[in-house]
Amino acid sequence: MADATPVFDEMGWPDNVRAPYALIDSWLKSMPAEQLALKRREAEVLFRRIGITFAVYTEGGDPERLIPFDFIPRVMAQAEWVRLRHGLEQRAKALNAFIHDVYHDRDIVRAGRIPEKLILHNSEFRPEMAGLDLPGHMYSHIAGIDMVRTGPDDYYVLEDNCRTPSGVSYMVENREVMQRLFPDLFRRNRVAPVAHYPDELLATLRSLAPPNCPGEPTVVLLTPGIHNSAYYEHAFLADEMGIDLVEGADLVVDKDVCYQRTTAGLSRVDVIYRRIDDDYLDPLIFKPNSMLGVPGLHFANRAGNLTLTNAIGAGIADDKAVYIHVPEMIRFYLGEEPLLRNVPTHDCSKPDELRYVLEHLDELVVKAVHGSGGYGMLVGPHASRTELEDFRALLKTRPNDYIAQPTLALSTVPTFVDAGIAPRHVDLRPFVLCGADRIRVVPGGLTRVALKEGSLVVNSSQGGGTKDTWVLES
């Protein structure tokens, strides 16, 4: 974002406070700076006691550290949220219809609406899923849709996370910490709850029982183990849902049926919420040396005896080159106009668009098509001359691997930093649960905040923080 670009502050702090933030404004004005600093330290103690950590591998030293938390909430009016929720539901329906189509007739390709190469040349395309019908035709059962805001009514979808989106535990724990630190603030505001997310998740998972499920489905959460950067979230969600947290060694497949090893013997498993990437899930199909997965899971899935969430191959919709075509997916599969806008995106695999990107590199954000976590990207306006030239050479060598977008003036929210209260850029990741029965969206989502002044990189993996997200009920 160029320094001269006007930035929308969602609160309007300090002089033009918007209506949803009226009570937050009076609260902040009544709190001395030393009291706010004390509350920040109390929040750190709570998070440390709870054990909420996240891995940051780019800064050296011990990678496991507390995820930074800012206690000034982000607030949305009910009407704002309702518009977003409808758009999120629409987008999730279209993405699931697309993934189903990818592994069946590929009608959207035959209609000339999306290039076939985006499917067949996609590293996340899994031909093993061809022809497999899943409950409700749902593939991405837990989706995280990353959004940014640039004005009072201007929201954009930044990217879709249809494979294994993380961060929802921080959404729930942020709320718990806020309620403990500032109970009076909640009594004065009608804030929509988020604590029921695990119940909604479990209901979604149970709705996805496989065709041959003999009765009430048994659900487990499959984790790579304690060394995974999101292990805290895995343990938290399993505990909140009241289901078993298992590793690959705890499961076995016999005659295309999955079982859990227990002290009482083998117990059938019907639905697995897996937090292991496709490549490591079933060594009989993917990486043969994987010790994280379970031999035969894919065959149990194909036999109709097991549901894997999210489905194998759902990650094809995470591709940033596929993202360009989501508005067309909505029109094609749903016969509707998109309610949420994409960020205008340049496909560097096209010579004309590559030429434009190279000529305007210092104005654009360039992202790897298969990248995530904020890695492998260039923020042109903030890049050095050397970084620009290095990326220019990379684009010329591997244009198919990148897309480019304008540098949006991401909205800011007041944040308590060392120097006091200051604006910091934010994004939003709402979580959409797609069951065989219906779609569920808990109000709000995870707000991530770029704690460095002027930074647009909000990812926790690169030092960003989080905020509680409030949706007002009235």
Tab-separated table of C-alpha atoms in Angstrom:
chain	number	residue	atom	x	y	z
A	1	MET	CA	0.000	0.000	0.000
A	2	ALA	CA	1.454	3.323	-1.008
A	3	ASP	CA	1.663	5.817	1.845
A	4	ALA	CA	-0.637	8.290	0.052
A	5	THR	CA	-3.476	5.772	-0.285
A	6	PRO	CA	-6.382	6.638	2.043
A	7	VAL	CA	-7.050	3.944	4.625
A	8	PHE	CA	-10.437	3.149	6.128
A	9	ASP	CA	-10.305	2.806	9.902
A	10	GLU	CA	-13.192	0.590	10.953
A	11	MET	CA	-13.631	2.376	14.270
A	12	GLY	CA	-12.979	5.873	12.981
A	13	TRP	CA	-10.601	6.406	15.891
A	14	PRO	CA	-10.254	8.905	17.440
A	15	ASP	CA	-12.445	11.667	15.964
A	16	ASN	CA	-15.129	10.054	13.761
A	17	VAL	CA	-16.158	6.984	15.715
A	18	ARG	CA	-18.605	4.750	13.835
A	19	ALA	CA	-21.807	3.600	15.544
A	20	PRO	CA	-20.835	-0.073	16.170
A	21	TYR	CA	-17.822	1.130	18.158
A	22	ALA	CA	-19.578	3.713	20.347
A	23	LEU	CA	-19.291	1.685	23.560
A	24	ILE	CA	-15.720	0.624	22.761
A	25	ASP	CA	-14.846	4.292	22.309
A	26	SER	CA	-16.216	5.288	25.716
A	27	TRP	CA	-14.523	2.271	27.293
A	28	LEU	CA	-11.120	3.154	25.862
A	29	LYS	CA	-11.464	6.771	26.902
A	30	SER	CA	-12.219	5.668	30.460
A	31	MET	CA	-9.207	3.338	30.688
A	32	PRO	CA	-5.843	4.876	31.684
A	33	ALA	CA	-2.860	3.773	29.587
A	34	GLU	CA	-1.276	2.001	32.552
A	35	GLN	CA	-4.480	0.015	33.092
A	36	LEU	CA	-4.487	-1.070	29.449
A	37	ALA	CA	-0.849	-2.134	29.754
A	38	LEU	CA	-1.725	-4.168	32.847
A	39	LYS	CA	-4.566	-5.882	30.998
A	40	ARG	CA	-2.222	-6.768	28.163
A	41	ARG	CA	0.116	-8.457	30.641
A	42	GLU	CA	-2.819	-10.289	32.195
A	43	ALA	CA	-3.831	-11.538	28.747
A	44	GLU	CA	-0.327	-12.870	28.177
A	45	VAL	CA	-0.452	-14.706	31.506
A	46	LEU	CA	-3.806	-16.264	30.591
A	47	PHE	CA	-2.619	-17.394	27.182
A	48	ARG	CA	0.564	-18.836	28.671
A	49	ARG	CA	-1.423	-20.673	31.338
A	50	ILE	CA	-3.799	-22.087	28.733
A	51	GLY	CA	-0.838	-23.095	26.587
A	52	ILE	CA	-1.862	-21.437	23.328
A	53	THR	CA	1.212	-21.424	21.095
A	54	PHE	CA	1.994	-21.106	17.413
A	55	ALA	CA	5.146	-21.954	15.504
A	56	VAL	CA	7.091	-19.106	13.877
A	57	TYR	CA	9.989	-20.642	11.993
A	58	THR	CA	11.447	-17.577	10.318
A	59	GLU	CA	12.919	-15.692	13.261
A	60	GLY	CA	15.338	-18.179	14.807
A	61	GLY	CA	15.427	-19.397	18.385
A	62	ASP	CA	12.559	-21.352	19.923
A	63	PRO	CA	9.830	-21.440	17.273
A	64	GLU	CA	7.058	-22.177	19.794
A	65	ARG	CA	5.743	-18.944	21.231
A	66	LEU	CA	2.543	-17.251	22.327
A	67	ILE	CA	0.439	-15.926	19.514
A	68	PRO	CA	0.225	-12.154	20.077
A	69	PHE	CA	-3.246	-11.068	21.171
A	70	ASP	CA	-4.690	-7.560	21.090
A	71	PHE	CA	-7.622	-6.902	23.403
A	72	ILE	CA	-9.238	-4.007	21.506
A	73	PRO	CA	-11.964	-5.946	19.681
A	74	ARG	CA	-12.955	-5.630	16.078
A	75	VAL	CA	-16.686	-4.872	15.925
A	76	MET	CA	-19.221	-5.501	13.166
A	77	ALA	CA	-22.851	-4.443	13.074
A	78	GLN	CA	-25.420	-7.205	12.598
A	79	ALA	CA	-26.384	-5.920	9.132
A	80	GLU	CA	-22.734	-5.975	8.027
A	81	TRP	CA	-22.365	-9.566	9.184
A	82	VAL	CA	-25.592	-10.773	7.559
A	83	ARG	CA	-24.386	-9.544	4.161
A	84	LEU	CA	-21.067	-11.311	4.641
A	85	ARG	CA	-22.667	-14.534	5.852
A	86	HIS	CA	-24.896	-14.799	2.797
A	87	GLY	CA	-21.887	-14.260	0.546
A	88	LEU	CA	-19.830	-16.852	2.428
A	89	GLU	CA	-22.588	-19.451	2.157
A	90	GLN	CA	-22.902	-18.783	-1.560
A	91	ARG	CA	-19.172	-19.081	-2.121
A	92	ALA	CA	-18.867	-22.311	-0.130
A	93	LYS	CA	-21.704	-23.899	-2.131
A	94	ALA	CA	-20.047	-22.987	-5.427
A	95	LEU	CA	-16.609	-24.196	-4.339
A	96	ASN	CA	-18.005	-27.559	-3.275
A	97	ALA	CA	-19.940	-27.847	-6.525
A	98	PHE	CA	-16.712	-27.140	-8.405
A	99	ILE	CA	-14.706	-29.768	-6.519
A	100	HIS	CA	-17.439	-32.351	-7.121
A	101	ASP	CA	-17.461	-31.435	-10.812
A	102	VAL	CA	-13.659	-31.734	-10.997
A	103	TYR	CA	-13.874	-35.390	-9.959
A	104	HIS	CA	-16.907	-36.200	-12.077
A	105	ASP	CA	-18.039	-34.791	-15.443
A	106	ARG	CA	-16.072	-31.495	-15.477
A	107	ASP	CA	-19.016	-29.675	-16.966
A	108	ILE	CA	-17.416	-26.301	-16.255
A	109	VAL	CA	-14.423	-27.265	-18.420
A	110	ARG	CA	-16.587	-28.582	-21.256
A	111	ALA	CA	-18.556	-25.330	-21.135
A	112	GLY	CA	-15.323	-23.407	-21.651
A	113	ARG	CA	-15.634	-21.516	-18.356
A	114	ILE	CA	-12.329	-22.676	-16.839
A	115	PRO	CA	-9.177	-24.052	-18.519
A	116	GLU	CA	-8.660	-27.792	-18.098
A	117	LYS	CA	-4.960	-27.243	-17.368
A	118	LEU	CA	-5.877	-25.608	-14.051
A	119	ILE	CA	-7.236	-28.993	-12.987
A	120	LEU	CA	-4.978	-31.570	-14.612
A	121	HIS	CA	-1.749	-29.625	-13.946
A	122	ASN	CA	-2.697	-28.775	-10.376
A	123	SER	CA	-0.517	-30.452	-7.739
A	124	GLU	CA	-3.590	-30.866	-5.501
A	125	PHE	CA	-5.615	-32.735	-8.144
A	126	ARG	CA	-6.154	-36.328	-6.962
A	127	PRO	CA	-7.250	-38.645	-9.795
A	128	GLU	CA	-7.912	-41.312	-7.151
A	129	MET	CA	-11.074	-39.392	-6.223
A	130	ALA	CA	-12.592	-39.639	-9.709
A	131	GLY	CA	-16.222	-40.764	-9.656
A	132	LEU	CA	-16.495	-40.945	-5.857
A	133	ASP	CA	-19.778	-39.543	-4.525
A	134	LEU	CA	-19.505	-38.028	-1.053
A	135	PRO	CA	-22.323	-37.288	1.435
A	136	GLY	CA	-24.164	-34.198	0.292
A	137	HIS	CA	-21.605	-33.815	-2.536
A	138	MET	CA	-19.524	-31.864	-0.008
A	139	TYR	CA	-15.725	-31.965	-0.176
A	140	SER	CA	-14.575	-28.913	1.774
A	141	HIS	CA	-16.499	-29.372	4.994
A	142	ILE	CA	-14.493	-26.836	6.995
A	143	ALA	CA	-13.542	-23.820	4.877
A	144	GLY	CA	-11.699	-20.676	5.931
A	145	ILE	CA	-12.421	-17.754	3.611
A	146	ASP	CA	-9.859	-14.957	4.010
A	147	MET	CA	-11.347	-11.503	3.568
A	148	VAL	CA	-10.176	-7.908	3.639
A	149	ARG	CA	-12.030	-4.628	3.881
A	150	THR	CA	-11.200	-1.334	2.204
A	151	GLY	CA	-14.245	0.807	3.038
A	152	PRO	CA	-17.577	0.874	4.886
A	153	ASP	CA	-19.216	-1.448	2.336
A	154	ASP	CA	-16.172	-2.720	0.462
A	155	TYR	CA	-15.224	-6.316	1.265
A	156	TYR	CA	-13.043	-8.582	-0.874
A	157	VAL	CA	-12.238	-12.282	-0.704
A	158	LEU	CA	-8.477	-12.610	-0.620
A	159	GLU	CA	-8.219	-16.389	-0.849
A	160	ASP	CA	-10.076	-19.619	-0.164
A	161	ASN	CA	-8.773	-22.271	2.242
A	162	CYS	CA	-10.608	-25.486	1.412
A	163	ARG	CA	-8.039	-28.063	2.518
A	164	THR	CA	-7.123	-27.795	6.227
A	165	PRO	CA	-7.811	-24.237	7.441
A	166	SER	CA	-6.522	-23.488	10.923
A	167	GLY	CA	-7.027	-20.774	13.508
A	168	VAL	CA	-10.547	-21.392	14.770
A	169	SER	CA	-9.296	-22.309	18.254
A	170	TYR	CA	-7.876	-18.796	18.564
A	171	MET	CA	-11.264	-17.360	17.637
A	172	VAL	CA	-12.864	-19.270	20.518
A	173	GLU	CA	-10.052	-18.720	23.029
A	174	ASN	CA	-9.784	-14.997	22.218
A	175	ARG	CA	-13.418	-14.643	23.232
A	176	GLU	CA	-12.887	-16.626	26.437
A	177	VAL	CA	-9.936	-14.447	27.441
A	178	MET	CA	-11.810	-11.235	26.642
A	179	GLN	CA	-14.783	-12.296	28.750
A	180	ARG	CA	-12.495	-13.033	31.675
A	181	LEU	CA	-10.580	-9.760	31.357
A	182	PHE	CA	-13.496	-7.426	30.660
A	183	PRO	CA	-16.777	-8.943	31.907
A	184	ASP	CA	-18.382	-5.514	32.350
A	185	LEU	CA	-17.690	-4.683	28.705
A	186	PHE	CA	-19.666	-7.725	27.598
A	187	ARG	CA	-22.542	-6.866	29.888
A	188	ARG	CA	-22.820	-3.499	28.129
A	189	ASN	CA	-22.635	-4.945	24.596
A	190	ARG	CA	-24.862	-7.563	22.950
A	191	VAL	CA	-22.183	-9.689	21.305
A	192	ALA	CA	-23.115	-12.814	19.326
A	193	PRO	CA	-21.499	-15.897	20.923
A	194	VAL	CA	-18.836	-18.100	19.317
A	195	ALA	CA	-18.321	-20.688	22.080
A	196	HIS	CA	-20.775	-23.046	20.354
A	197	TYR	CA	-18.455	-23.508	17.345
A	198	PRO	CA	-17.271	-26.979	18.511
A	199	ASP	CA	-20.913	-28.082	18.815
A	200	GLU	CA	-21.629	-26.839	15.297
A	201	LEU	CA	-18.487	-28.584	14.031
A	202	LEU	CA	-19.485	-31.883	15.634
A	203	ALA	CA	-23.005	-31.629	14.216
A	204	THR	CA	-21.490	-31.019	10.780
A	205	LEU	CA	-19.152	-34.001	11.075
A	206	ARG	CA	-21.945	-36.303	12.233
A	207	SER	CA	-24.130	-35.215	9.310
A	208	LEU	CA	-21.414	-36.558	7.001
A	209	ALA	CA	-21.736	-40.178	8.125
A	210	PRO	CA	-20.710	-42.535	5.285
A	211	PRO	CA	-23.355	-44.516	3.354
A	212	ASN	CA	-22.518	-47.770	5.169
A	213	CYS	CA	-22.468	-46.310	8.678
A	214	PRO	CA	-24.202	-48.913	10.905
A	215	GLY	CA	-25.637	-46.441	13.438
A	216	GLU	CA	-24.685	-43.264	15.299
A	217	PRO	CA	-21.399	-42.217	13.652
A	218	THR	CA	-18.177	-42.314	15.656
A	219	VAL	CA	-16.008	-39.264	14.955
A	220	VAL	CA	-12.295	-38.820	15.718
A	221	LEU	CA	-9.754	-36.087	15.013
A	222	LEU	CA	-6.552	-37.285	13.325
A	223	THR	CA	-3.436	-35.231	14.137
A	224	PRO	CA	0.172	-35.532	12.917
A	225	GLY	CA	1.218	-35.280	16.578
A	226	ILE	CA	2.648	-32.924	19.151
A	227	HIS	CA	5.325	-31.502	16.847
A	228	ASN	CA	2.793	-30.029	14.436
A	229	SER	CA	2.516	-26.241	14.652
A	230	ALA	CA	-1.269	-26.415	15.099
A	231	TYR	CA	-1.298	-29.283	17.616
A	232	TYR	CA	-2.815	-27.071	20.300
A	233	GLU	CA	-5.807	-26.508	18.037
A	234	HIS	CA	-6.178	-30.218	17.323
A	235	ALA	CA	-6.235	-31.054	21.035
A	236	PHE	CA	-8.526	-28.139	21.842
A	237	LEU	CA	-11.145	-29.050	19.231
A	238	ALA	CA	-11.137	-32.760	20.096
A	239	ASP	CA	-11.585	-31.924	23.777
A	240	GLU	CA	-14.359	-29.406	23.130
A	241	MET	CA	-16.229	-31.830	20.866
A	242	GLY	CA	-15.776	-34.718	23.293
A	243	ILE	CA	-14.171	-36.954	20.665
A	244	ASP	CA	-10.890	-38.865	20.636
A	245	LEU	CA	-7.697	-37.219	19.388
A	246	VAL	CA	-5.800	-39.913	17.498
A	247	GLU	CA	-2.576	-40.368	15.579
A	248	GLY	CA	-1.975	-42.702	12.672
A	249	ALA	CA	-0.741	-45.515	14.899
A	250	ASP	CA	-4.051	-45.482	16.765
A	251	LEU	CA	-6.024	-46.484	13.660
A	252	VAL	CA	-6.101	-49.564	11.462
A	253	VAL	CA	-8.065	-50.475	8.339
A	254	ASP	CA	-9.295	-54.039	7.950
A	255	LYS	CA	-11.437	-55.163	5.004
A	256	ASP	CA	-12.057	-51.509	4.039
A	257	VAL	CA	-13.361	-50.609	7.493
A	258	CYS	CA	-11.481	-48.224	9.785
A	259	TYR	CA	-11.032	-49.071	13.455
A	260	GLN	CA	-9.489	-47.367	16.460
A	261	ARG	CA	-7.283	-49.390	18.779
A	262	THR	CA	-8.618	-49.144	22.334
A	263	THR	CA	-7.978	-50.955	25.601
A	264	ALA	CA	-11.230	-52.840	24.979
A	265	GLY	CA	-10.211	-53.893	21.458
A	266	LEU	CA	-10.976	-52.476	18.025
A	267	SER	CA	-13.748	-49.869	17.783
A	268	ARG	CA	-15.189	-48.784	14.447
A	269	VAL	CA	-14.580	-45.218	13.230
A	270	ASP	CA	-16.981	-43.617	10.735
A	271	VAL	CA	-15.839	-39.991	10.306
A	272	ILE	CA	-12.283	-38.650	10.561
A	273	TYR	CA	-11.645	-34.934	10.881
A	274	ARG	CA	-8.112	-35.128	9.604
A	275	ARG	CA	-5.463	-32.454	10.043
A	276	ILE	CA	-2.917	-34.279	7.895
A	277	ASP	CA	-2.211	-33.275	4.302
A	278	ASP	CA	-3.221	-35.602	1.464
A	279	ASP	CA	0.354	-36.651	0.722
A	280	TYR	CA	0.799	-38.169	4.186
A	281	LEU	CA	-2.684	-39.573	4.751
A	282	ASP	CA	-2.514	-43.047	3.181
A	283	PRO	CA	0.904	-44.556	2.362
A	284	LEU	CA	-0.718	-47.115	0.062
A	285	ILE	CA	-1.826	-44.300	-2.253
A	286	PHE	CA	0.407	-41.290	-1.637
A	287	LYS	CA	3.826	-41.050	0.054
A	288	PRO	CA	4.757	-44.682	0.806
A	289	ASN	CA	7.168	-43.695	3.588
A	290	SER	CA	4.627	-41.630	5.539
A	291	MET	CA	4.415	-42.585	9.207
A	292	LEU	CA	1.641	-40.080	9.916
A	293	GLY	CA	-1.260	-41.629	8.083
A	294	VAL	CA	-3.028	-44.978	7.986
A	295	PRO	CA	-2.705	-47.606	5.232
A	296	GLY	CA	-6.056	-48.172	3.570
A	297	LEU	CA	-7.946	-45.004	4.577
A	298	HIS	CA	-8.608	-44.129	0.956
A	299	PHE	CA	-10.038	-47.582	0.217
A	300	ALA	CA	-12.329	-47.406	3.264
A	301	ASN	CA	-13.477	-44.022	1.962
A	302	ARG	CA	-14.162	-45.351	-1.536
A	303	ALA	CA	-16.008	-48.367	-0.133
A	304	GLY	CA	-18.489	-46.060	1.614
A	305	ASN	CA	-17.380	-47.086	5.096
A	306	LEU	CA	-15.562	-43.893	6.094
A	307	THR	CA	-15.826	-40.145	5.545
A	308	LEU	CA	-12.669	-38.047	5.548
A	309	THR	CA	-13.045	-34.356	6.288
A	310	ASN	CA	-11.930	-32.410	4.492
A	311	ALA	CA	-12.031	-34.760	1.518
A	312	ILE	CA	-8.922	-35.882	-0.298
A	313	GLY	CA	-8.414	-33.547	-3.259
A	314	ALA	CA	-10.341	-30.599	-1.809
A	315	GLY	CA	-7.150	-28.546	-1.915
A	316	ILE	CA	-7.526	-28.039	-5.649
A	317	ALA	CA	-9.768	-25.074	-4.786
A	318	ASP	CA	-6.975	-23.447	-2.734
A	319	ASP	CA	-5.000	-22.719	-5.874
A	320	LYS	CA	-4.728	-18.966	-6.432
A	321	ALA	CA	-5.073	-19.412	-10.189
A	322	VAL	CA	-8.342	-21.287	-9.571
A	323	TYR	CA	-9.416	-18.457	-7.235
A	324	ILE	CA	-9.647	-16.154	-10.255
A	325	HIS	CA	-12.557	-18.232	-11.557
A	326	VAL	CA	-14.701	-18.493	-8.394
A	327	PRO	CA	-17.123	-15.715	-9.490
A	328	GLU	CA	-17.701	-17.666	-12.692
A	329	MET	CA	-18.242	-20.848	-10.646
A	330	ILE	CA	-21.009	-19.072	-8.740
A	331	ARG	CA	-22.705	-18.069	-11.985
A	332	PHE	CA	-22.224	-21.509	-13.557
A	333	TYR	CA	-23.282	-23.773	-10.692
A	334	LEU	CA	-25.754	-21.572	-8.812
A	335	GLY	CA	-27.089	-19.265	-11.521
A	336	GLU	CA	-26.467	-16.283	-9.241
A	337	GLU	CA	-24.306	-13.196	-9.235
A	338	PRO	CA	-21.481	-13.264	-6.654
A	339	LEU	CA	-22.321	-11.510	-3.397
A	340	LEU	CA	-18.650	-11.193	-2.460
A	341	ARG	CA	-16.033	-9.740	-4.770
A	342	ASN	CA	-12.638	-11.151	-5.650
A	343	VAL	CA	-9.584	-8.942	-5.582
A	344	PRO	CA	-8.775	-8.103	-9.251
A	345	THR	CA	-6.090	-10.638	-10.132
A	346	HIS	CA	-3.518	-10.904	-12.914
A	347	ASP	CA	-2.684	-14.388	-14.182
A	348	CYS	CA	1.064	-14.294	-14.870
A	349	SER	CA	0.816	-17.375	-17.107
A	350	LYS	CA	-0.799	-15.127	-19.735
A	351	PRO	CA	1.808	-13.123	-21.694
A	352	ASP	CA	-0.161	-9.861	-21.764
A	353	GLU	CA	-0.857	-9.966	-18.048
A	354	LEU	CA	2.731	-10.927	-17.257
A	355	ARG	CA	3.922	-7.939	-19.258
A	356	TYR	CA	1.661	-5.649	-17.223
A	357	VAL	CA	2.860	-7.166	-13.938
A	358	LEU	CA	6.517	-6.724	-14.858
A	359	GLU	CA	5.902	-3.089	-15.805
A	360	HIS	CA	4.031	-2.345	-12.546
A	361	LEU	CA	5.836	-4.656	-10.139
A	362	ASP	CA	6.456	-1.923	-7.583
A	363	GLU	CA	2.679	-1.351	-7.306
A	364	LEU	CA	1.485	-4.945	-6.933
A	365	VAL	CA	1.397	-7.860	-4.525
A	366	VAL	CA	2.739	-11.011	-6.196
A	367	LYS	CA	1.856	-14.419	-4.728
A	368	ALA	CA	2.858	-17.991	-5.447
A	369	VAL	CA	-0.085	-19.913	-6.877
A	370	HIS	CA	0.411	-22.752	-4.384
A	371	GLY	CA	1.784	-20.615	-1.545
A	372	SER	CA	0.319	-20.108	1.918
A	373	GLY	CA	1.116	-18.468	5.226
A	374	GLY	CA	2.394	-15.290	3.582
A	375	TYR	CA	5.504	-17.032	2.257
A	376	GLY	CA	6.832	-16.622	-1.278
A	377	MET	CA	5.145	-13.286	-1.858
A	378	LEU	CA	6.273	-9.798	-2.830
A	379	VAL	CA	4.619	-6.608	-1.582
A	380	GLY	CA	5.827	-4.287	-4.337
A	381	PRO	CA	5.409	-0.872	-2.659
A	382	HIS	CA	7.393	-2.066	0.374
A	383	ALA	CA	10.075	-4.020	-1.501
A	384	SER	CA	13.665	-2.926	-2.030
A	385	ARG	CA	15.112	-2.477	-5.504
A	386	THR	CA	17.024	-5.731	-5.106
A	387	GLU	CA	13.895	-7.630	-4.068
A	388	LEU	CA	12.009	-6.240	-7.054
A	389	GLU	CA	14.710	-7.277	-9.490
A	390	ASP	CA	15.017	-10.747	-7.979
A	391	PHE	CA	11.264	-11.256	-8.240
A	392	ARG	CA	11.252	-9.881	-11.777
A	393	ALA	CA	13.729	-12.574	-12.792
A	394	LEU	CA	11.666	-15.216	-11.011
A	395	LEU	CA	8.502	-14.188	-12.841
A	396	LYS	CA	10.220	-14.361	-16.199
A	397	THR	CA	11.509	-17.852	-15.410
A	398	ARG	CA	8.351	-19.308	-13.802
A	399	PRO	CA	5.347	-17.170	-14.778
A	400	ASN	CA	2.873	-20.051	-14.353
A	401	ASP	CA	3.638	-20.176	-10.628
A	402	TYR	CA	2.433	-16.662	-9.789
A	403	ILE	CA	-0.521	-14.306	-9.729
A	404	ALA	CA	-0.483	-10.587	-8.944
A	405	GLN	CA	-2.987	-8.271	-7.320
A	406	PRO	CA	-3.222	-4.546	-6.648
A	407	THR	CA	-2.016	-3.477	-3.214
A	408	LEU	CA	-5.304	-2.850	-1.468
A	409	ALA	CA	-5.565	-0.273	1.282
A	410	LEU	CA	-6.511	-2.808	3.962
A	411	SER	CA	-8.683	-1.400	6.700
A	412	THR	CA	-7.236	-0.714	10.123
A	413	VAL	CA	-8.504	-1.228	13.641
A	414	PRO	CA	-7.103	0.530	16.738
A	415	THR	CA	-4.559	-1.734	18.410
A	416	PHE	CA	-2.713	-1.406	21.713
A	417	VAL	CA	1.014	-1.371	20.947
A	418	ASP	CA	4.070	-0.278	22.923
A	419	ALA	CA	3.562	3.347	21.879
A	420	GLY	CA	-0.126	3.308	22.868
A	421	ILE	CA	-3.241	2.941	20.713
A	422	ALA	CA	-2.453	2.996	16.989
A	423	PRO	CA	-4.083	1.752	13.765
A	424	ARG	CA	-2.969	-1.604	12.430
A	425	HIS	CA	-4.083	-3.465	9.298
A	426	VAL	CA	-6.374	-6.485	9.685
A	427	ASP	CA	-7.992	-9.263	7.714
A	428	LEU	CA	-10.776	-11.700	8.633
A	429	ARG	CA	-11.065	-15.472	8.346
A	430	PRO	CA	-14.662	-16.635	8.879
A	431	PHE	CA	-15.119	-20.395	9.129
A	432	VAL	CA	-17.835	-22.029	7.023
A	433	LEU	CA	-19.042	-25.516	7.990
A	434	CYS	CA	-20.570	-27.460	5.104
A	435	GLY	CA	-22.485	-30.522	6.215
A	436	ALA	CA	-24.667	-32.912	4.289
A	437	ASP	CA	-27.676	-31.291	5.962
A	438	ARG	CA	-26.883	-27.558	5.869
A	439	ILE	CA	-24.229	-24.850	5.996
A	440	ARG	CA	-23.307	-23.329	9.354
A	441	VAL	CA	-21.375	-20.104	9.954
A	442	VAL	CA	-20.533	-18.947	13.477
A	443	PRO	CA	-20.771	-15.116	13.726
A	444	GLY	CA	-17.463	-13.353	13.159
A	445	GLY	CA	-14.305	-15.356	12.654
A	446	LEU	CA	-10.608	-14.925	13.307
A	447	THR	CA	-9.305	-11.385	12.918
A	448	ARG	CA	-5.579	-11.322	12.246
A	449	VAL	CA	-3.641	-8.112	12.747
A	450	ALA	CA	-0.304	-6.950	11.323
A	451	LEU	CA	1.434	-5.699	14.456
A	452	LYS	CA	4.266	-3.911	12.680
A	453	GLU	CA	3.469	-0.347	11.665
A	454	GLY	CA	2.547	-0.161	7.973
A	455	SER	CA	2.820	-3.934	7.475
A	456	LEU	CA	0.175	-5.760	5.448
A	457	VAL	CA	1.333	-9.272	6.469
A	458	VAL	CA	-1.093	-10.513	9.108
A	459	ASN	CA	-0.136	-14.203	9.130
A	460	SER	CA	0.601	-15.631	12.548
A	461	SER	CA	3.402	-17.679	10.991
A	462	GLN	CA	5.182	-14.407	10.267
A	463	GLY	CA	4.620	-12.639	13.555
A	464	GLY	CA	1.090	-11.294	13.138
A	465	GLY	CA	-1.376	-11.287	16.006
A	466	THR	CA	-5.084	-11.814	16.575
A	467	LYS	CA	-8.113	-9.935	17.905
A	468	ASP	CA	-11.514	-10.938	19.190
A	469	THR	CA	-14.163	-10.364	16.507
A	470	TRP	CA	-17.507	-9.051	17.720
A	471	VAL	CA	-20.759	-9.270	15.787
A	472	LEU	CA	-23.353	-7.169	17.570
A	473	GLU	CA	-26.742	-8.852	17.915
A	474	SER	CA	-28.621	-5.549	17.699
